mmCIF file of C-alpha atoms and ligand atoms in Angstrom:
data_model
loop_
_atom_site.group_PDB
_atom_site.id
_atom_site.type_symbol
_atom_site.label_atom_id
_atom_site.label_comp_id
_atom_site.label_asym_id
_atom_site.label_seq_id
_atom_site.Cartn_x
_atom_site.Cartn_y
_atom_site.Cartn_z
ATOM 1 C CA MET A 25 102.902 142.415 123.456
ATOM 2 C CA ASN A 26 101.805 139.272 125.206
ATOM 3 C CA GLU A 27 104.321 137.424 127.782
ATOM 4 C CA ARG A 28 105.001 133.657 127.234
ATOM 5 C CA GLU A 29 103.738 131.138 129.898
ATOM 6 C CA ILE A 30 105.448 127.931 130.861
ATOM 7 C CA ARG A 31 103.664 125.090 129.208
ATOM 8 C CA GLN A 32 106.069 122.103 130.678
ATOM 9 C CA ILE A 33 109.165 121.682 132.933
ATOM 10 C CA LEU A 34 111.422 118.914 131.611
ATOM 11 C CA VAL A 35 114.408 117.500 133.668
ATOM 12 C CA GLY A 36 117.551 115.919 132.135
ATOM 13 C CA GLN A 37 118.235 112.080 132.224
ATOM 14 C CA ARG A 38 121.747 110.749 132.936
ATOM 15 C CA ALA A 39 123.145 109.233 129.668
ATOM 16 C CA SER A 40 126.477 108.278 128.247
ATOM 17 C CA ASP A 41 127.485 109.075 124.616
ATOM 18 C CA GLY A 42 130.548 108.882 122.621
ATOM 19 C CA ALA A 43 133.332 106.420 124.003
ATOM 20 C CA GLY A 44 131.641 106.726 127.248
ATOM 21 C CA VAL A 45 131.256 110.416 128.233
ATOM 22 C CA ARG A 46 128.952 110.988 131.060
ATOM 23 C CA LEU A 47 126.415 113.750 130.651
ATOM 24 C CA THR A 48 122.980 115.029 131.201
ATOM 25 C CA ARG A 49 120.548 114.580 128.221
ATOM 26 C CA VAL A 50 118.123 117.559 128.734
ATOM 27 C CA LEU A 51 116.315 117.191 125.643
ATOM 28 C CA HIS A 52 116.039 113.685 124.055
ATOM 29 C CA PRO A 53 115.695 113.362 120.027
ATOM 30 C CA GLN A 54 112.888 110.995 120.587
ATOM 31 C CA ARG A 55 110.961 113.801 122.102
ATOM 32 C CA PRO A 56 112.110 116.904 120.140
ATOM 33 C CA LEU A 57 110.875 120.574 120.453
ATOM 34 C CA ASP A 58 110.881 121.464 116.738
ATOM 35 C CA PRO A 59 113.402 122.671 115.617
ATOM 36 C CA PHE A 60 115.386 121.524 118.661
ATOM 37 C CA LEU A 61 116.522 117.936 118.889
ATOM 38 C CA MET A 62 118.704 117.479 121.558
ATOM 39 C CA LEU A 63 120.305 119.186 124.404
ATOM 40 C CA ASP A 64 123.150 117.694 126.196
ATOM 41 C CA GLU A 65 124.811 119.186 129.335
ATOM 42 C CA PHE A 66 128.367 117.884 130.468
ATOM 43 C CA ASN A 67 129.722 119.042 133.780
ATOM 44 C CA SER A 68 132.309 116.800 135.509
ATOM 45 C CA ASP A 69 135.775 117.447 137.199
ATOM 46 C CA GLN A 70 136.216 113.878 137.310
ATOM 47 C CA ALA A 71 138.641 112.900 134.145
ATOM 48 C CA ASP A 72 136.986 109.462 133.923
ATOM 49 C CA ASP A 73 133.688 111.124 133.057
ATOM 50 C CA TYR A 74 134.870 112.808 129.962
ATOM 51 C CA ILE A 75 138.438 111.546 128.953
ATOM 52 C CA ALA A 76 137.180 109.038 126.357
ATOM 53 C CA GLY A 77 135.801 111.832 124.401
ATOM 54 C CA PHE A 78 133.886 111.384 121.080
ATOM 55 C CA PRO A 79 136.175 109.540 118.387
ATOM 56 C CA PRO A 80 135.473 109.747 114.927
ATOM 57 C CA HIS A 81 131.524 109.531 114.178
ATOM 58 C CA PRO A 82 129.180 110.716 111.443
ATOM 59 C CA HIS A 83 126.308 113.169 111.384
ATOM 60 C CA ARG A 84 123.951 114.090 108.309
ATOM 61 C CA GLY A 85 120.666 116.094 108.293
ATOM 62 C CA PHE A 86 121.221 118.876 111.025
ATOM 63 C CA GLU A 87 123.366 121.239 112.855
ATOM 64 C CA THR A 88 125.339 120.741 116.188
ATOM 65 C CA VAL A 89 126.143 123.601 118.420
ATOM 66 C CA THR A 90 128.927 123.144 121.035
ATOM 67 C CA TYR A 91 129.314 125.722 123.621
ATOM 68 C CA MET A 92 132.143 125.189 126.058
ATOM 69 C CA ILE A 93 131.517 127.071 129.491
ATOM 70 C CA GLU A 94 135.006 125.393 131.091
ATOM 71 C CA GLY A 95 137.679 123.050 129.618
ATOM 72 C CA LYS A 96 139.383 122.267 126.216
ATOM 73 C CA MET A 97 137.993 120.176 123.521
ATOM 74 C CA LEU A 98 139.631 119.493 119.994
ATOM 75 C CA HIS A 99 137.557 119.218 117.076
ATOM 76 C CA GLU A 100 138.709 117.560 113.721
ATOM 77 C CA ASP A 101 136.676 116.536 110.601
ATOM 78 C CA HIS A 102 136.971 114.681 107.251
ATOM 79 C CA LEU A 103 137.021 118.341 105.570
ATOM 80 C CA GLY A 104 140.267 119.230 107.245
ATOM 81 C CA ASN A 105 138.899 121.543 109.845
ATOM 82 C CA ARG A 106 140.686 121.585 113.191
ATOM 83 C CA GLY A 107 139.564 123.815 115.908
ATOM 84 C CA LEU A 108 140.488 123.979 119.725
ATOM 85 C CA LEU A 109 137.410 124.781 121.725
ATOM 86 C CA THR A 110 138.235 126.808 124.905
ATOM 87 C CA SER A 111 136.368 127.936 127.820
ATOM 88 C CA GLY A 112 133.613 130.364 126.599
ATOM 89 C CA ALA A 113 133.979 129.354 122.853
ATOM 90 C CA VAL A 114 131.217 128.073 120.480
ATOM 91 C CA GLN A 115 131.520 125.724 117.607
ATOM 92 C CA TRP A 116 128.338 125.882 114.976
ATOM 93 C CA MET A 117 128.673 122.799 112.692
ATOM 94 C CA THR A 118 126.066 122.273 109.881
ATOM 95 C CA ALA A 119 126.285 118.421 109.247
ATOM 96 C CA GLY A 120 124.278 118.784 105.911
ATOM 97 C CA ARG A 121 124.759 115.591 103.559
ATOM 98 C CA GLY A 122 127.401 114.314 106.034
ATOM 99 C CA ILE A 123 130.412 115.004 107.989
ATOM 100 C CA ILE A 124 132.661 112.761 110.037
ATOM 101 C CA HIS A 125 134.232 114.519 112.969
ATOM 102 C CA SER A 126 135.799 113.773 116.538
ATOM 103 C CA GLU A 127 135.457 115.991 119.509
ATOM 104 C CA MET A 128 138.347 115.081 122.171
ATOM 105 C CA PRO A 129 139.296 116.520 125.412
ATOM 106 C CA GLN A 130 142.561 118.254 125.578
ATOM 107 C CA GLN A 131 142.993 118.074 129.314
ATOM 108 C CA GLU A 132 143.540 115.124 131.736
ATOM 109 C CA GLU A 133 142.310 116.860 134.836
ATOM 110 C CA GLY A 134 140.120 119.759 135.733
ATOM 111 C CA ARG A 135 136.598 120.527 135.218
ATOM 112 C CA MET A 136 134.951 119.941 131.600
ATOM 113 C CA ARG A 137 131.634 121.768 131.261
ATOM 114 C CA GLY A 138 129.298 122.807 128.412
ATOM 115 C CA PHE A 139 126.629 122.064 126.091
ATOM 116 C CA GLN A 140 125.670 120.357 122.841
ATOM 117 C CA LEU A 141 122.556 121.322 121.287
ATOM 118 C CA TRP A 142 121.077 119.675 117.908
ATOM 119 C CA ILE A 143 119.109 122.002 115.736
ATOM 120 C CA ASN A 144 117.260 120.254 112.682
ATOM 121 C CA LEU A 145 117.589 121.462 109.104
ATOM 122 C CA PRO A 146 114.374 121.355 107.010
ATOM 123 C CA ALA A 147 114.215 118.894 103.922
ATOM 124 C CA ALA A 148 115.339 121.354 101.429
ATOM 125 C CA GLU A 149 118.899 121.848 103.495
ATOM 126 C CA LYS A 150 119.655 118.224 104.796
ATOM 127 C CA MET A 151 121.659 117.437 101.887
ATOM 128 C CA LYS A 152 123.527 120.584 101.647
ATOM 129 C CA PRO A 153 127.361 120.799 101.795
ATOM 130 C CA PRO A 154 128.606 120.413 105.456
ATOM 131 C CA ALA A 155 129.991 123.562 107.174
ATOM 132 C CA TYR A 156 131.753 124.584 110.159
ATOM 133 C CA GLN A 157 132.221 127.920 112.304
ATOM 134 C CA ASP A 158 134.601 128.372 115.187
ATOM 135 C CA ILE A 159 133.707 131.092 117.304
ATOM 136 C CA ALA A 160 136.065 132.447 119.903
ATOM 137 C CA PRO A 161 135.096 133.779 123.173
ATOM 138 C CA GLU A 162 135.970 137.336 122.313
ATOM 139 C CA GLN A 163 133.751 137.167 119.261
ATOM 140 C CA ILE A 164 130.460 136.716 121.509
ATOM 141 C CA PRO A 165 129.087 140.181 122.492
ATOM 142 C CA VAL A 166 128.514 140.564 126.127
ATOM 143 C CA VAL A 167 125.631 142.819 127.121
ATOM 144 C CA ALA A 168 126.194 144.104 130.659
ATOM 145 C CA LEU A 169 122.769 144.743 132.641
ATOM 146 C CA ASP A 170 122.151 146.026 135.791
ATOM 147 C CA GLY A 171 122.537 143.125 137.957
ATOM 148 C CA GLY A 172 123.300 140.431 135.267
ATOM 149 C CA ARG A 173 124.734 140.062 131.839
ATOM 150 C CA VAL A 174 123.714 138.354 128.546
ATOM 151 C CA LYS A 175 125.906 136.753 126.182
ATOM 152 C CA VAL A 176 124.527 136.684 122.705
ATOM 153 C CA ILE A 177 125.733 133.555 120.698
ATOM 154 C CA ALA A 178 123.201 133.513 118.060
ATOM 155 C CA GLY A 179 120.192 135.816 117.025
ATOM 156 C CA ARG A 180 119.170 139.368 117.913
ATOM 157 C CA PHE A 181 118.842 140.878 121.466
ATOM 158 C CA PRO A 182 117.660 144.422 121.766
ATOM 159 C CA HIS A 183 118.919 146.495 124.475
ATOM 160 C CA GLN A 184 118.234 149.906 125.403
ATOM 161 C CA ASP A 185 118.599 151.720 122.041
ATOM 162 C CA ARG A 186 120.561 149.314 120.027
ATOM 163 C CA VAL A 187 120.246 145.617 118.734
ATOM 164 C CA VAL A 188 122.990 143.251 119.714
ATOM 165 C CA THR A 189 123.448 140.461 117.168
ATOM 166 C CA GLY A 190 125.393 137.218 117.775
ATOM 167 C CA PRO A 191 128.356 136.041 115.532
ATOM 168 C CA VAL A 192 126.359 133.077 114.039
ATOM 169 C CA ARG A 193 124.501 134.030 110.911
ATOM 170 C CA GLY A 194 122.607 132.568 108.169
ATOM 171 C CA VAL A 195 120.856 129.832 109.813
ATOM 172 C CA THR A 196 117.396 128.862 108.359
ATOM 173 C CA THR A 197 115.585 128.467 111.656
ATOM 174 C CA ASP A 198 116.832 131.788 112.856
ATOM 175 C CA PRO A 199 117.938 130.581 116.323
ATOM 176 C CA LEU A 200 118.230 132.887 119.305
ATOM 177 C CA TYR A 201 121.007 131.379 121.584
ATOM 178 C CA LEU A 202 121.500 133.431 124.833
ATOM 179 C CA ASP A 203 123.618 132.730 127.970
ATOM 180 C CA VAL A 204 121.984 134.867 130.644
ATOM 181 C CA GLN A 205 123.080 135.655 134.123
ATOM 182 C CA LEU A 206 120.687 137.496 136.541
ATOM 183 C CA ALA A 207 121.072 138.545 140.311
ATOM 184 C CA ALA A 208 118.494 138.161 142.900
ATOM 185 C CA GLY A 209 115.324 140.359 142.015
ATOM 186 C CA LYS A 210 116.631 141.637 138.658
ATOM 187 C CA ARG A 211 114.100 141.449 135.745
ATOM 188 C CA LEU A 212 114.863 140.861 132.080
ATOM 189 C CA ASP A 213 112.543 140.591 129.217
ATOM 190 C CA VAL A 214 113.753 138.880 126.154
ATOM 191 C CA PRO A 215 111.874 139.511 123.085
ATOM 192 C CA THR A 216 110.986 136.501 120.587
ATOM 193 C CA PRO A 217 109.064 136.143 117.357
ATOM 194 C CA ALA A 218 105.559 135.148 118.843
ATOM 195 C CA ASP A 219 105.438 131.673 117.061
ATOM 196 C CA TYR A 220 108.986 130.669 117.734
ATOM 197 C CA THR A 221 109.716 127.577 119.799
ATOM 198 C CA ALA A 222 111.138 128.913 123.168
ATOM 199 C CA LEU A 223 113.183 127.201 125.838
ATOM 200 C CA VAL A 224 115.010 128.319 128.852
ATOM 201 C CA TYR A 225 117.369 125.656 130.554
ATOM 202 C CA VAL A 226 118.621 127.042 134.159
ATOM 203 C CA PHE A 227 122.021 125.584 134.674
ATOM 204 C CA GLU A 228 123.276 127.372 137.634
ATOM 205 C CA GLY A 229 120.873 128.560 140.614
ATOM 206 C CA GLU A 230 117.598 129.438 140.066
ATOM 207 C CA LEU A 231 115.444 131.890 137.961
ATOM 208 C CA MET A 232 111.779 132.914 137.845
ATOM 209 C CA VAL A 233 110.532 132.358 134.373
ATOM 210 C CA ALA A 234 107.094 133.841 133.699
ATOM 211 C CA ASP A 235 106.763 134.050 137.619
ATOM 212 C CA GLN A 236 107.316 130.362 138.329
ATOM 213 C CA ALA A 237 110.658 129.317 139.793
ATOM 214 C CA VAL A 238 112.874 127.097 137.518
ATOM 215 C CA ARG A 239 115.531 125.589 139.209
ATOM 216 C CA GLN A 240 119.009 124.242 138.257
ATOM 217 C CA GLY A 241 118.709 121.155 135.760
ATOM 218 C CA GLN A 242 115.103 122.098 134.713
ATOM 219 C CA LEU A 243 114.297 123.146 131.041
ATOM 220 C CA ALA A 244 111.190 125.184 130.695
ATOM 221 C CA ARG A 245 109.278 125.095 127.565
ATOM 222 C CA LEU A 246 107.062 128.223 126.762
ATOM 223 C CA GLY A 247 104.001 128.778 124.990
ATOM 224 C CA PRO A 248 103.746 131.452 122.129
ATOM 225 C CA GLY A 249 104.322 135.140 122.819
ATOM 226 C CA ALA A 250 106.082 138.320 122.278
ATOM 227 C CA PHE A 251 108.605 138.046 124.928
ATOM 228 C CA ILE A 252 110.121 135.857 127.863
ATOM 229 C CA CYS A 253 110.157 137.279 131.265
ATOM 230 C CA LEU A 254 112.968 136.118 133.455
ATOM 231 C CA GLN A 255 113.767 137.341 136.917
ATOM 232 C CA GLY A 256 116.421 136.602 139.343
ATOM 233 C CA SER A 257 115.208 134.405 142.364
ATOM 234 C CA ASP A 258 116.627 134.516 145.878
ATOM 235 C CA GLY A 259 120.142 133.983 144.640
ATOM 236 C CA ALA A 260 121.728 134.388 141.297
ATOM 237 C CA GLY A 261 120.669 132.229 138.423
ATOM 238 C CA ARG A 262 122.057 131.393 134.906
ATOM 239 C CA ALA A 263 120.289 130.017 131.948
ATOM 240 C CA LEU A 264 120.609 129.120 128.175
ATOM 241 C CA VAL A 265 117.689 130.990 126.533
ATOM 242 C CA LEU A 266 116.824 129.250 123.113
ATOM 243 C CA ALA A 267 114.293 130.176 120.451
ATOM 244 C CA ALA A 268 113.956 129.261 116.926
ATOM 245 C CA ARG A 269 111.451 128.869 113.827
ATOM 246 C CA PRO A 270 109.682 125.578 113.830
ATOM 247 C CA ILE A 271 110.225 123.516 110.814
ATOM 248 C CA GLY A 272 106.969 121.511 110.786
ATOM 249 C CA GLU A 273 108.265 118.453 108.949
ATOM 250 C CA PRO A 274 108.373 114.831 110.052
ATOM 251 C CA ILE A 275 111.461 113.817 111.974
ATOM 252 C CA ALA A 276 113.178 110.336 111.546
ATOM 253 C CA GLN A 277 116.195 109.893 113.790
ATOM 254 C CA TYR A 278 118.518 107.062 114.383
ATOM 255 C CA GLY A 279 121.764 107.941 116.412
ATOM 256 C CA PRO A 280 123.600 110.867 114.527
ATOM 257 C CA PHE A 281 121.304 110.821 111.537
ATOM 258 C CA VAL A 282 118.052 113.033 111.434
ATOM 259 C CA MET A 283 115.968 112.943 108.271
ATOM 260 C CA ASN A 284 112.416 113.049 107.332
ATOM 261 C CA THR A 285 111.682 109.482 106.712
ATOM 262 C CA MET A 286 113.216 106.087 108.040
ATOM 263 C CA ALA A 287 114.260 105.462 104.292
ATOM 264 C CA GLU A 288 116.160 108.363 104.271
ATOM 265 C CA VAL A 289 117.844 107.543 107.640
ATOM 266 C CA GLU A 290 118.719 104.007 106.114
ATOM 267 C CA GLN A 291 120.100 105.627 103.017
ATOM 268 C CA ALA A 292 122.195 107.876 105.390
ATOM 269 C CA ILE A 293 123.696 104.808 107.160
ATOM 270 C CA ARG A 294 124.265 102.860 103.665
ATOM 271 C CA ASP A 295 126.246 106.061 102.362
ATOM 272 C CA TYR A 296 128.322 106.314 105.742
ATOM 273 C CA GLN A 297 129.028 102.556 105.512
ATOM 274 C CA ASN A 298 130.060 102.923 101.684
ATOM 275 C CA GLY A 299 132.453 105.920 102.525
ATOM 276 C CA ARG A 300 130.050 108.301 100.482
ATOM 277 C CA TYR A 301 130.633 111.100 103.055
ATOM 278 C CA THR A 302 134.132 111.490 102.330
ATOM 279 C CA GLU A 303 133.930 111.411 98.536
HETATM 280 FE FE1 LIG B 404 129.471 114.896 116.815
#
């Protein structure tokens, strides 16, 4: 069993997306960490930062995962799916060959806080039918630790004599998606398949990751290894822990289209303009 070491620390950049939602782009699709393409954090109590939302827009070729920490957002798509994301809820959307959806805030004041992660699909699945899973907060297992807790959104988290499995199943890249909270001095080892891409994004306080301090707003990319060692720093810390099997294929991305070649991206744009996503 070897421990993963930090290979790189990334910090997010301020960005605006949708109809003018202010957010922090932690992972940028121009510099993906296979199979993770993008990670956005939105966190504001100023309605002007989020009220415009994300009016109808397309996606093709990958999956979007939205995790609400605080706030209310309504998802609607051209397939007729409609789901209200509330605090603690997750939406796992497989865009596949094409989906047109909107994500609109359902509040005019208060804090809107959460994440959107993009996970790539292999060539063989980029054109599969779109799918959508709404996961209510009570469906997400919470593992209580001595001085912390782990929410298991996707993947397997072994704890004591059992394995806790998240509600999201059947994803080719076999993602692990955890929300980990640790008090000062508390240690947690998170096992991961050794060759999977692994990331830790600290979004509250500070955590020691492989014996190195990672502060709020920093994303640690880890090298290969059988487990990630996390430890509570001086204060409590909270982080997303992500791991998934790399796809190892070329990536061509333009806006909400992620394919293997630019010719396929151009086709994706033409198909959208010609109304093919809703046929
Ligand atoms: Fe979207």
